[in-house]
Coordinates of C-alpha atoms in Angstrom, one line a residue:
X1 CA 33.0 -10.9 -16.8
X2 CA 32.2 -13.3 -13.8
X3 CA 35.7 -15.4 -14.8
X4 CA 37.2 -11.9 -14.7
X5 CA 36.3 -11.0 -11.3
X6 CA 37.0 -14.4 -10.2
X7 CA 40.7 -14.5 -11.0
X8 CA 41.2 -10.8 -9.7
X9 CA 39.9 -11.8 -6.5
X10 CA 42.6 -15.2 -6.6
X11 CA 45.2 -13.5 -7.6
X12 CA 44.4 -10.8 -5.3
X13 CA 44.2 -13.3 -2.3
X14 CA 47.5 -15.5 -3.9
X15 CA 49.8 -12.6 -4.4
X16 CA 51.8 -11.7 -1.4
X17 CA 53.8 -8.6 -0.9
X18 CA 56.8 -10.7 -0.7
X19 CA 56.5 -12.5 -3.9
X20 CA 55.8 -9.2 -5.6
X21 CA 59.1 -7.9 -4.4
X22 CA 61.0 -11.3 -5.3
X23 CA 59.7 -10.5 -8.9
X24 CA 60.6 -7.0 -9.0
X25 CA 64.2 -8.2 -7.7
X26 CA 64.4 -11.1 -10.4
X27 CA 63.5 -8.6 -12.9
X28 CA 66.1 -6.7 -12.3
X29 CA 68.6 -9.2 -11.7
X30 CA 67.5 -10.9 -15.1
X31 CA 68.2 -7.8 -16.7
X32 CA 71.7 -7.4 -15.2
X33 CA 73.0 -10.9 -16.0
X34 CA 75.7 -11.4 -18.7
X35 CA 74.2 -14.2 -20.2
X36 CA 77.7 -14.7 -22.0
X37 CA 79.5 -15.9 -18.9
X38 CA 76.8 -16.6 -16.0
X39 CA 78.4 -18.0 -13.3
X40 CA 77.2 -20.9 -10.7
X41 CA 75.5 -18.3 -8.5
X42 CA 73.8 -17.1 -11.7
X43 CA 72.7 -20.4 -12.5
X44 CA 71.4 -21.0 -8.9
X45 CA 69.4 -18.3 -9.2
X46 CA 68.3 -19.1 -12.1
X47 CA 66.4 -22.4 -11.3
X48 CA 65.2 -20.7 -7.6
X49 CA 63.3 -18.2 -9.6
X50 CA 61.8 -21.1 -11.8
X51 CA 60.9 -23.4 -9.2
X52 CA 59.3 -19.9 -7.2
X53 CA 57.4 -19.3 -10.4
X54 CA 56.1 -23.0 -10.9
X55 CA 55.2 -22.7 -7.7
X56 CA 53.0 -19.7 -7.7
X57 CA 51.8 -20.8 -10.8
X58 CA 50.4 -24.1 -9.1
X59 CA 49.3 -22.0 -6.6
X60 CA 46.9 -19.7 -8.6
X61 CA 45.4 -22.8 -10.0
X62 CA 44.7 -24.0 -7.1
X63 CA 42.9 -21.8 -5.7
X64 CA 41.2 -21.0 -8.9
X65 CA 39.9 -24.1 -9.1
X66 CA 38.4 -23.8 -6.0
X67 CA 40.3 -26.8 -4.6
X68 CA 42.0 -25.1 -1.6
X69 CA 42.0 -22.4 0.6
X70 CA 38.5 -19.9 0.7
X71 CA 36.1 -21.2 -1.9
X72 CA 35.3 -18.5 -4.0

């Protein structure tokens, strides 16, 4: 329960407004794609969203490590 509370609160402190609305946008971009016939902008936007997600991803552990930011 204790790990629980812990990654609520990092997450909680990590997750920006902003990159919630970059993920709803990505969502709904991914979903409007034609993957058939993506074009260069496609692509490019493609590999932003992945680097943004590696990206948060390193973030949250992080700071869930303790290593940066408020110790929790």
């Amino acid at each position: 329960m204790v790990e629980v509370d812990r990654l609520r609160r990092v997450l909680k402190e990590i997750l920006r407004p902003f990159d919630c609305l970059i993920l709803v946008a990505a969502i709904f971009l991914f979903t409007s794609f034609d993957y058939d016939n993506l074009t260069t902008v496609d692509t490019i936007y493609i590999v932003t969203f992945a680097l943004w997600f590696a990206l948060l991803v390193f973030r949250i552990m992080i700071m869930y490590n303790g290593r940066g930011g408020k110790t929790l």
